[in-house]
Amino acid sequence: MKKYQVVGIGNAIVDVLTRADDSFLEHMGITKGIMQLIERDRAEVLYGAMESRVQAPGGSVANTLAGLGNLGLRTAFIGRVHDDALGRFYAQAMEADGTAFVNPPVPGGELPTSRSMIFVSPDGERSMNTYLGISAEQGPEDVAEDVAAEAEVVFLEGYLFDKDKGKEAFIRTARACRAAGGKAGIAISDPFCVERHRADFLRLIEHELDFVIGNEAEIRSLFQDNDLAADLARVAAICPLVICTRSGDGVTIIRDGQRTDVPVTKITPVDATGAGDQFAAGFLYGLVTGADMAKAGRMGTVAATEVISHMGPRPETDLQALFRDNGLI
């Protein structure tokens, strides 16, 4: 038995959330509905403009691991934080959620711990403004191969792809896991991230990975056929398992050429932050525990529905109980 069922690698980011209407976003020059990378000065301005802040450990893959911990899986996170107040808070919070934080906070003159200012609109849409800080320096030296080798599945965060060191860390993690008989996959994270690194993304998916998860815009961005069915077919031709979330239109899964469509019930989100992260948690739980694709997809949608019903990117209720209520376990 492997020590970990899922090991994630990604940005260790403290999420800071507040509510804001469209006029505030326009006034502050914030583009609605996407993640923007910002510099330290801009981060300080936006943080100072936030009222009634909710603060929590975040980062896309770290949020997924929190969901998997809620479901009782053995998990670990490969991330980089500074030995400052936010970094120590982050590491302790991950451990408290049941996920091993395998890299100790880094002391000395490093950049500060990363943080993301998230403005939630009345329609539930989130506009993320992320200062990467020390996470941007994560590289292959932060990857303990024995940790990756002890994982049934490693899950990579596309946001980390913005620097060459991050790409090298991905490849080291994926190869160590797969060489030991595990599976490796990625959350694409953002279509703009794909646009900046399309060729590298495609090489990684084709040669290093066993599965890829993305929303419709992210899947479309890989091959740009302007036709979702064509784009899905092309991704499925280079990767054994492709999962495409389409918001209220459901989920499409293609595994070894076989397509499964999972419907969803449309609801108005309180806060869409973490919807994709918790879908991934539910789906990976199904994958690791041997569920078929229809059930794994349904697990993903139930977990996503839970997280969009409240503020914050991590589940607040017992996901296993929700799965039982929905006849999934």
PDB file of C-alpha atoms in Angstrom, residues 38-303:
ATOM      1  CA  ILE A  38      -0.052  41.065  -9.723  1.00  0.00           C
ATOM      2  CA  GLU A  39       3.043  42.559  -8.158  1.00  0.00           C
ATOM      3  CA  ARG A  40       3.628  43.167  -4.467  1.00  0.00           C
ATOM      4  CA  ASP A  41       2.650  46.860  -4.494  1.00  0.00           C
ATOM      5  CA  ARG A  42      -0.650  46.115  -6.234  1.00  0.00           C
ATOM      6  CA  ALA A  43      -1.318  43.318  -3.739  1.00  0.00           C
ATOM      7  CA  GLU A  44      -0.946  45.735  -0.848  1.00  0.00           C
ATOM      8  CA  VAL A  45      -3.347  48.253  -2.445  1.00  0.00           C
ATOM      9  CA  LEU A  46      -6.039  45.640  -3.089  1.00  0.00           C
ATOM     10  CA  TYR A  47      -5.663  44.086   0.357  1.00  0.00           C
ATOM     11  CA  GLY A  48      -6.154  47.522   1.931  1.00  0.00           C
ATOM     12  CA  ALA A  49      -9.338  48.054  -0.118  1.00  0.00           C
ATOM     13  CA  MET A  50     -10.981  44.832   1.088  1.00  0.00           C
ATOM     14  CA  GLU A  51     -13.706  44.945   3.728  1.00  0.00           C
ATOM     15  CA  SER A  52     -15.022  42.031   5.825  1.00  0.00           C
ATOM     16  CA  ARG A  53     -12.197  39.791   4.681  1.00  0.00           C
ATOM     17  CA  VAL A  54     -12.346  35.997   4.961  1.00  0.00           C
ATOM     18  CA  GLN A  55      -8.854  34.469   5.081  1.00  0.00           C
ATOM     19  CA  ALA A  56      -7.984  30.817   4.487  1.00  0.00           C
ATOM     20  CA  PRO A  57      -5.224  28.627   3.071  1.00  0.00           C
ATOM     21  CA  GLY A  58      -5.760  28.267  -0.663  1.00  0.00           C
ATOM     22  CA  GLY A  59      -4.197  27.483  -3.991  1.00  0.00           C
ATOM     23  CA  SER A  60      -6.010  25.340  -6.538  1.00  0.00           C
ATOM     24  CA  VAL A  61      -4.462  21.928  -5.889  1.00  0.00           C
ATOM     25  CA  ALA A  62      -4.204  22.598  -2.150  1.00  0.00           C
ATOM     26  CA  ASN A  63      -7.967  23.216  -2.129  1.00  0.00           C
ATOM     27  CA  THR A  64      -8.461  19.907  -3.921  1.00  0.00           C
ATOM     28  CA  LEU A  65      -6.344  18.152  -1.297  1.00  0.00           C
ATOM     29  CA  ALA A  66      -8.480  19.712   1.443  1.00  0.00           C
ATOM     30  CA  GLY A  67     -11.523  18.168  -0.206  1.00  0.00           C
ATOM     31  CA  LEU A  68      -9.788  14.799  -0.437  1.00  0.00           C
ATOM     32  CA  GLY A  69      -8.817  15.068   3.228  1.00  0.00           C
ATOM     33  CA  ASN A  70     -12.473  15.776   4.044  1.00  0.00           C
ATOM     34  CA  LEU A  71     -13.218  12.502   2.240  1.00  0.00           C
ATOM     35  CA  GLY A  72     -10.670  10.624   4.322  1.00  0.00           C
ATOM     36  CA  LEU A  73      -7.921  10.001   1.774  1.00  0.00           C
ATOM     37  CA  ARG A  74      -4.208  10.016   2.649  1.00  0.00           C
ATOM     38  CA  THR A  75      -2.747  13.127   1.049  1.00  0.00           C
ATOM     39  CA  ALA A  76       0.403  15.257   0.873  1.00  0.00           C
ATOM     40  CA  PHE A  77       1.206  18.643  -0.638  1.00  0.00           C
ATOM     41  CA  ILE A  78       4.435  19.793  -2.271  1.00  0.00           C
ATOM     42  CA  GLY A  79       4.488  23.574  -1.894  1.00  0.00           C
ATOM     43  CA  ARG A  80       6.765  26.469  -0.944  1.00  0.00           C
ATOM     44  CA  VAL A  81       6.034  29.043   1.773  1.00  0.00           C
ATOM     45  CA  HIS A  82       8.201  31.562   3.578  1.00  0.00           C
ATOM     46  CA  ASP A  83       8.906  31.243   7.301  1.00  0.00           C
ATOM     47  CA  ASP A  84       6.669  34.221   8.035  1.00  0.00           C
ATOM     48  CA  ALA A  85       3.311  34.477   9.794  1.00  0.00           C
ATOM     49  CA  LEU A  86       1.298  33.605   6.683  1.00  0.00           C
ATOM     50  CA  GLY A  87       3.621  30.741   5.765  1.00  0.00           C
ATOM     51  CA  ARG A  88       3.453  29.167   9.210  1.00  0.00           C
ATOM     52  CA  PHE A  89      -0.318  29.620   9.238  1.00  0.00           C
ATOM     53  CA  TYR A  90      -0.558  27.917   5.868  1.00  0.00           C
ATOM     54  CA  ALA A  91       1.578  24.896   6.778  1.00  0.00           C
ATOM     55  CA  GLN A  92      -0.243  24.389  10.080  1.00  0.00           C
ATOM     56  CA  ALA A  93      -3.656  24.715   8.428  1.00  0.00           C
ATOM     57  CA  MET A  94      -2.806  22.070   5.823  1.00  0.00           C
ATOM     58  CA  GLU A  95      -1.648  19.672   8.502  1.00  0.00           C
ATOM     59  CA  ALA A  96      -4.795  20.381  10.544  1.00  0.00           C
ATOM     60  CA  ASP A  97      -6.882  19.451   7.481  1.00  0.00           C
ATOM     61  CA  GLY A  98      -5.110  16.094   7.335  1.00  0.00           C
ATOM     62  CA  THR A  99      -2.673  16.809   4.487  1.00  0.00           C
ATOM     63  CA  ALA A 100       1.060  16.355   5.072  1.00  0.00           C
ATOM     64  CA  PHE A 101       2.890  19.596   4.232  1.00  0.00           C
ATOM     65  CA  VAL A 102       6.157  17.951   3.281  1.00  0.00           C
ATOM     66  CA  ASN A 103       8.384  21.030   2.771  1.00  0.00           C
ATOM     67  CA  PRO A 104       9.088  23.143   5.889  1.00  0.00           C
ATOM     68  CA  PRO A 105       8.702  26.946   5.607  1.00  0.00           C
ATOM     69  CA  VAL A 106      11.795  28.557   4.081  1.00  0.00           C
ATOM     70  CA  PRO A 107      13.713  30.962   6.375  1.00  0.00           C
ATOM     71  CA  GLY A 108      15.926  33.879   5.371  1.00  0.00           C
ATOM     72  CA  GLY A 109      15.656  36.558   2.717  1.00  0.00           C
ATOM     73  CA  GLU A 110      13.177  34.802   0.455  1.00  0.00           C
ATOM     74  CA  LEU A 111      10.057  36.450  -0.979  1.00  0.00           C
ATOM     75  CA  PRO A 112       6.990  36.508   1.295  1.00  0.00           C
ATOM     76  CA  THR A 113       4.327  33.831   1.309  1.00  0.00           C
ATOM     77  CA  SER A 114       1.935  34.048  -1.646  1.00  0.00           C
ATOM     78  CA  ARG A 115      -1.559  35.475  -1.331  1.00  0.00           C
ATOM     79  CA  SER A 116      -4.596  35.953  -3.600  1.00  0.00           C
ATOM     80  CA  MET A 117      -7.172  38.704  -3.192  1.00  0.00           C
ATOM     81  CA  ILE A 118     -10.505  37.315  -4.399  1.00  0.00           C
ATOM     82  CA  PHE A 119     -13.469  39.607  -5.062  1.00  0.00           C
ATOM     83  CA  VAL A 120     -16.803  37.773  -5.172  1.00  0.00           C
ATOM     84  CA  SER A 121     -19.549  39.425  -7.253  1.00  0.00           C
ATOM     85  CA  PRO A 122     -23.295  39.232  -6.458  1.00  0.00           C
ATOM     86  CA  ASP A 123     -23.651  36.585  -9.205  1.00  0.00           C
ATOM     87  CA  GLY A 124     -21.064  34.386  -7.454  1.00  0.00           C
ATOM     88  CA  GLU A 125     -18.324  35.032 -10.013  1.00  0.00           C
ATOM     89  CA  ARG A 126     -14.849  35.443  -8.574  1.00  0.00           C
ATOM     90  CA  SER A 127     -12.093  37.779  -9.711  1.00  0.00           C
ATOM     91  CA  MET A 128      -8.697  36.659  -8.433  1.00  0.00           C
ATOM     92  CA  ASN A 129      -5.665  38.903  -8.078  1.00  0.00           C
ATOM     93  CA  THR A 130      -2.692  36.775  -7.127  1.00  0.00           C
ATOM     94  CA  TYR A 131       0.713  37.790  -5.848  1.00  0.00           C
ATOM     95  CA  LEU A 132       2.794  34.653  -6.251  1.00  0.00           C
ATOM     96  CA  GLY A 133       5.614  35.596  -3.900  1.00  0.00           C
ATOM     97  CA  ILE A 134       7.752  32.647  -2.887  1.00  0.00           C
ATOM     98  CA  SER A 135       5.587  30.110  -4.750  1.00  0.00           C
ATOM     99  CA  ALA A 136       6.966  31.430  -8.029  1.00  0.00           C
ATOM    100  CA  GLU A 137      10.373  30.093  -6.972  1.00  0.00           C
ATOM    101  CA  GLN A 138       9.220  26.509  -6.539  1.00  0.00           C
ATOM    102  CA  GLY A 139      11.384  24.156  -8.552  1.00  0.00           C
ATOM    103  CA  PRO A 140      12.641  20.583  -8.855  1.00  0.00           C
ATOM    104  CA  GLU A 141      14.731  20.950  -5.699  1.00  0.00           C
ATOM    105  CA  ASP A 142      11.443  21.221  -3.771  1.00  0.00           C
ATOM    106  CA  VAL A 143      10.280  17.819  -5.015  1.00  0.00           C
ATOM    107  CA  ALA A 144      11.186  14.859  -2.832  1.00  0.00           C
ATOM    108  CA  GLU A 145      11.086  11.944  -5.250  1.00  0.00           C
ATOM    109  CA  ASP A 146      10.330   9.501  -2.446  1.00  0.00           C
ATOM    110  CA  VAL A 147       7.159  11.472  -1.679  1.00  0.00           C
ATOM    111  CA  ALA A 148       6.025  11.355  -5.326  1.00  0.00           C
ATOM    112  CA  ALA A 149       6.930   7.676  -5.584  1.00  0.00           C
ATOM    113  CA  GLU A 150       4.744   6.953  -2.548  1.00  0.00           C
ATOM    114  CA  ALA A 151       1.641   8.347  -4.302  1.00  0.00           C
ATOM    115  CA  GLU A 152      -1.047   6.397  -6.093  1.00  0.00           C
ATOM    116  CA  VAL A 153      -1.854   9.633  -7.948  1.00  0.00           C
ATOM    117  CA  VAL A 154      -0.024  12.943  -8.287  1.00  0.00           C
ATOM    118  CA  PHE A 155      -2.042  16.011  -9.242  1.00  0.00           C
ATOM    119  CA  LEU A 156      -0.325  19.007 -10.814  1.00  0.00           C
ATOM    120  CA  GLU A 157      -1.516  22.629 -10.831  1.00  0.00           C
ATOM    121  CA  GLY A 158      -1.346  24.392 -14.188  1.00  0.00           C
ATOM    122  CA  TYR A 159      -0.808  27.787 -12.557  1.00  0.00           C
ATOM    123  CA  LEU A 160       2.672  26.622 -11.516  1.00  0.00           C
ATOM    124  CA  PHE A 161       3.605  26.370 -15.190  1.00  0.00           C
ATOM    125  CA  ASP A 162       4.422  30.064 -15.535  1.00  0.00           C
ATOM    126  CA  LYS A 163       8.123  29.536 -14.784  1.00  0.00           C
ATOM    127  CA  ASP A 164      10.593  27.028 -16.160  1.00  0.00           C
ATOM    128  CA  LYS A 165      11.436  25.879 -12.634  1.00  0.00           C
ATOM    129  CA  GLY A 166       7.796  24.977 -12.120  1.00  0.00           C
ATOM    130  CA  LYS A 167       7.748  22.953 -15.324  1.00  0.00           C
ATOM    131  CA  GLU A 168      10.838  21.063 -14.185  1.00  0.00           C
ATOM    132  CA  ALA A 169       9.204  20.382 -10.817  1.00  0.00           C
ATOM    133  CA  PHE A 170       6.147  18.989 -12.627  1.00  0.00           C
ATOM    134  CA  ILE A 171       8.159  16.609 -14.742  1.00  0.00           C
ATOM    135  CA  ARG A 172      10.228  15.392 -11.800  1.00  0.00           C
ATOM    136  CA  THR A 173       7.060  14.743  -9.788  1.00  0.00           C
ATOM    137  CA  ALA A 174       5.186  13.000 -12.607  1.00  0.00           C
ATOM    138  CA  ARG A 175       8.099  10.782 -13.584  1.00  0.00           C
ATOM    139  CA  ALA A 176       8.847   9.700 -10.012  1.00  0.00           C
ATOM    140  CA  CYS A 177       5.202   8.759  -9.466  1.00  0.00           C
ATOM    141  CA  ARG A 178       4.742   6.917 -12.759  1.00  0.00           C
ATOM    142  CA  ALA A 179       8.057   5.054 -12.427  1.00  0.00           C
ATOM    143  CA  ALA A 180       6.725   3.633  -9.158  1.00  0.00           C
ATOM    144  CA  GLY A 181       3.445   2.539 -10.760  1.00  0.00           C
ATOM    145  CA  GLY A 182       1.294   5.577  -9.992  1.00  0.00           C
ATOM    146  CA  LYS A 183      -0.665   7.911 -12.247  1.00  0.00           C
ATOM    147  CA  ALA A 184      -0.074  11.599 -12.916  1.00  0.00           C
ATOM    148  CA  GLY A 185      -2.525  14.264 -14.007  1.00  0.00           C
ATOM    149  CA  ILE A 186      -3.014  18.013 -14.245  1.00  0.00           C
ATOM    150  CA  ALA A 187      -5.619  20.690 -13.650  1.00  0.00           C
ATOM    151  CA  ILE A 188      -5.134  23.061 -16.589  1.00  0.00           C
ATOM    152  CA  SER A 189      -6.114  25.972 -14.284  1.00  0.00           C
ATOM    153  CA  ASP A 190      -6.596  28.839 -16.748  1.00  0.00           C
ATOM    154  CA  PRO A 191      -6.872  29.360 -20.544  1.00  0.00           C
ATOM    155  CA  PHE A 192      -4.462  32.297 -20.336  1.00  0.00           C
ATOM    156  CA  CYS A 193      -1.891  29.967 -18.765  1.00  0.00           C
ATOM    157  CA  VAL A 194      -2.313  27.648 -21.758  1.00  0.00           C
ATOM    158  CA  GLU A 195      -1.889  30.521 -24.198  1.00  0.00           C
ATOM    159  CA  ARG A 196       1.422  31.430 -22.609  1.00  0.00           C
ATOM    160  CA  HIS A 197       2.742  27.838 -22.649  1.00  0.00           C
ATOM    161  CA  ARG A 198       0.653  25.890 -25.194  1.00  0.00           C
ATOM    162  CA  ALA A 199       3.435  23.802 -26.710  1.00  0.00           C
ATOM    163  CA  ASP A 200       4.829  22.845 -23.292  1.00  0.00           C
ATOM    164  CA  PHE A 201       1.368  21.977 -22.007  1.00  0.00           C
ATOM    165  CA  LEU A 202       0.715  19.675 -24.959  1.00  0.00           C
ATOM    166  CA  ARG A 203       4.090  17.951 -24.622  1.00  0.00           C
ATOM    167  CA  LEU A 204       3.480  17.392 -20.914  1.00  0.00           C
ATOM    168  CA  ILE A 205      -0.025  15.990 -21.489  1.00  0.00           C
ATOM    169  CA  GLU A 206       1.078  13.662 -24.281  1.00  0.00           C
ATOM    170  CA  HIS A 207       4.319  12.335 -22.829  1.00  0.00           C
ATOM    171  CA  GLU A 208       4.164  12.640 -19.036  1.00  0.00           C
ATOM    172  CA  LEU A 209       0.518  12.407 -17.900  1.00  0.00           C
ATOM    173  CA  ASP A 210      -2.335   9.937 -17.537  1.00  0.00           C
ATOM    174  CA  PHE A 211      -5.226  12.384 -17.165  1.00  0.00           C
ATOM    175  CA  VAL A 212      -6.150  16.030 -17.627  1.00  0.00           C
ATOM    176  CA  ILE A 213      -8.956  18.067 -16.028  1.00  0.00           C
ATOM    177  CA  GLY A 214     -10.136  21.394 -17.422  1.00  0.00           C
ATOM    178  CA  ASN A 215     -13.215  23.497 -18.013  1.00  0.00           C
ATOM    179  CA  GLU A 216     -14.564  24.192 -21.483  1.00  0.00           C
ATOM    180  CA  ALA A 217     -12.481  27.319 -22.062  1.00  0.00           C
ATOM    181  CA  GLU A 218      -9.298  25.547 -20.916  1.00  0.00           C
ATOM    182  CA  ILE A 219      -9.882  22.475 -23.095  1.00  0.00           C
ATOM    183  CA  ARG A 220     -10.678  24.689 -26.097  1.00  0.00           C
ATOM    184  CA  SER A 221      -7.476  26.654 -25.566  1.00  0.00           C
ATOM    185  CA  LEU A 222      -5.254  23.595 -26.080  1.00  0.00           C
ATOM    186  CA  PHE A 223      -5.936  23.146 -29.803  1.00  0.00           C
ATOM    187  CA  GLN A 224      -8.131  26.176 -30.673  1.00  0.00           C
ATOM    188  CA  ASP A 225     -10.425  24.362 -33.105  1.00  0.00           C
ATOM    189  CA  ASN A 226     -13.352  26.586 -32.044  1.00  0.00           C
ATOM    190  CA  ASP A 227     -15.337  23.370 -31.649  1.00  0.00           C
ATOM    191  CA  LEU A 228     -15.487  21.659 -28.262  1.00  0.00           C
ATOM    192  CA  ALA A 229     -16.124  18.195 -29.680  1.00  0.00           C
ATOM    193  CA  ALA A 230     -13.110  18.490 -31.977  1.00  0.00           C
ATOM    194  CA  ASP A 231     -10.917  19.842 -29.190  1.00  0.00           C
ATOM    195  CA  LEU A 232     -11.968  17.048 -26.835  1.00  0.00           C
ATOM    196  CA  ALA A 233     -11.214  14.444 -29.493  1.00  0.00           C
ATOM    197  CA  ARG A 234      -7.738  15.850 -30.070  1.00  0.00           C
ATOM    198  CA  VAL A 235      -6.894  15.928 -26.351  1.00  0.00           C
ATOM    199  CA  ALA A 236      -8.273  12.403 -25.925  1.00  0.00           C
ATOM    200  CA  ALA A 237      -6.005  11.254 -28.770  1.00  0.00           C
ATOM    201  CA  ILE A 238      -2.907  12.144 -26.729  1.00  0.00           C
ATOM    202  CA  CYS A 239      -4.129  11.412 -23.177  1.00  0.00           C
ATOM    203  CA  PRO A 240      -5.977   8.327 -21.882  1.00  0.00           C
ATOM    204  CA  LEU A 241      -8.397  10.259 -19.644  1.00  0.00           C
ATOM    205  CA  VAL A 242      -9.844  13.723 -20.289  1.00  0.00           C
ATOM    206  CA  ILE A 243     -12.370  15.422 -18.008  1.00  0.00           C
ATOM    207  CA  CYS A 244     -14.117  18.598 -19.186  1.00  0.00           C
ATOM    208  CA  THR A 245     -16.402  20.551 -16.848  1.00  0.00           C
ATOM    209  CA  ARG A 246     -18.983  22.768 -18.565  1.00  0.00           C
ATOM    210  CA  SER A 247     -20.489  24.678 -15.636  1.00  0.00           C
ATOM    211  CA  GLY A 248     -24.274  24.228 -15.662  1.00  0.00           C
ATOM    212  CA  ASP A 249     -24.121  22.117 -18.819  1.00  0.00           C
ATOM    213  CA  GLY A 250     -22.568  19.133 -17.092  1.00  0.00           C
ATOM    214  CA  VAL A 251     -19.331  17.185 -17.384  1.00  0.00           C
ATOM    215  CA  THR A 252     -17.870  15.245 -20.305  1.00  0.00           C
ATOM    216  CA  ILE A 253     -15.370  12.448 -19.611  1.00  0.00           C
ATOM    217  CA  ILE A 254     -13.467  10.525 -22.289  1.00  0.00           C
ATOM    218  CA  ARG A 255     -11.558   7.485 -21.046  1.00  0.00           C
ATOM    219  CA  ASP A 256      -9.732   5.308 -23.575  1.00  0.00           C
ATOM    220  CA  GLY A 257     -12.034   6.628 -26.289  1.00  0.00           C
ATOM    221  CA  GLN A 258     -15.284   5.994 -24.381  1.00  0.00           C
ATOM    222  CA  ARG A 259     -17.350   9.106 -23.666  1.00  0.00           C
ATOM    223  CA  THR A 260     -19.449   9.606 -20.516  1.00  0.00           C
ATOM    224  CA  ASP A 261     -21.657  12.661 -20.000  1.00  0.00           C
ATOM    225  CA  VAL A 262     -22.665  13.601 -16.457  1.00  0.00           C
ATOM    226  CA  PRO A 263     -25.573  16.050 -16.038  1.00  0.00           C
ATOM    227  CA  VAL A 264     -25.763  18.671 -13.303  1.00  0.00           C
ATOM    228  CA  THR A 265     -28.570  20.615 -11.643  1.00  0.00           C
ATOM    229  CA  LYS A 266     -28.123  24.324 -12.294  1.00  0.00           C
ATOM    230  CA  ILE A 267     -28.060  26.518  -9.199  1.00  0.00           C
ATOM    231  CA  THR A 268     -27.087  30.127  -8.529  1.00  0.00           C
ATOM    232  CA  PRO A 269     -23.766  30.064  -6.683  1.00  0.00           C
ATOM    233  CA  VAL A 270     -23.163  31.983  -3.499  1.00  0.00           C
ATOM    234  CA  ASP A 271     -19.454  31.977  -4.376  1.00  0.00           C
ATOM    235  CA  ALA A 272     -17.947  30.072  -7.315  1.00  0.00           C
ATOM    236  CA  THR A 273     -14.472  30.096  -5.729  1.00  0.00           C
ATOM    237  CA  GLY A 274     -13.142  26.550  -5.566  1.00  0.00           C
ATOM    238  CA  ALA A 275     -15.832  24.939  -7.743  1.00  0.00           C
ATOM    239  CA  GLY A 276     -13.286  23.384 -10.095  1.00  0.00           C
ATOM    240  CA  ASP A 277     -10.980  22.468  -7.214  1.00  0.00           C
ATOM    241  CA  GLN A 278     -13.697  20.559  -5.382  1.00  0.00           C
ATOM    242  CA  PHE A 279     -14.960  18.930  -8.563  1.00  0.00           C
ATOM    243  CA  ALA A 280     -11.424  17.587  -8.913  1.00  0.00           C
ATOM    244  CA  ALA A 281     -11.517  16.365  -5.303  1.00  0.00           C
ATOM    245  CA  GLY A 282     -14.725  14.428  -5.838  1.00  0.00           C
ATOM    246  CA  PHE A 283     -13.583  13.029  -9.161  1.00  0.00           C
ATOM    247  CA  LEU A 284     -10.161  11.974  -7.855  1.00  0.00           C
ATOM    248  CA  TYR A 285     -11.817  10.311  -4.881  1.00  0.00           C
ATOM    249  CA  GLY A 286     -13.836   8.260  -7.338  1.00  0.00           C
ATOM    250  CA  LEU A 287     -10.778   7.510  -9.450  1.00  0.00           C
ATOM    251  CA  VAL A 288      -8.672   6.373  -6.489  1.00  0.00           C
ATOM    252  CA  THR A 289     -11.452   4.255  -4.972  1.00  0.00           C
ATOM    253  CA  GLY A 290     -12.248   2.475  -8.243  1.00  0.00           C
ATOM    254  CA  ALA A 291     -15.550   4.116  -9.188  1.00  0.00           C
ATOM    255  CA  ASP A 292     -16.699   4.055 -12.813  1.00  0.00           C
ATOM    256  CA  MET A 293     -16.504   7.306 -14.736  1.00  0.00           C
ATOM    257  CA  ALA A 294     -20.194   8.170 -14.373  1.00  0.00           C
ATOM    258  CA  LYS A 295     -20.003   7.806 -10.593  1.00  0.00           C
ATOM    259  CA  ALA A 296     -16.661   9.629 -10.324  1.00  0.00           C
ATOM    260  CA  GLY A 297     -18.077  12.493 -12.376  1.00  0.00           C
ATOM    261  CA  ARG A 298     -21.160  12.631 -10.186  1.00  0.00           C
ATOM    262  CA  MET A 299     -18.962  12.703  -7.076  1.00  0.00           C
ATOM    263  CA  GLY A 300     -17.200  15.695  -8.590  1.00  0.00           C
ATOM    264  CA  THR A 301     -20.431  17.567  -9.238  1.00  0.00           C
ATOM    265  CA  VAL A 302     -21.749  16.907  -5.706  1.00  0.00           C
ATOM    266  CA  ALA A 303     -18.503  18.232  -4.171  1.00  0.00           C
TER     267      ALA A 303
END
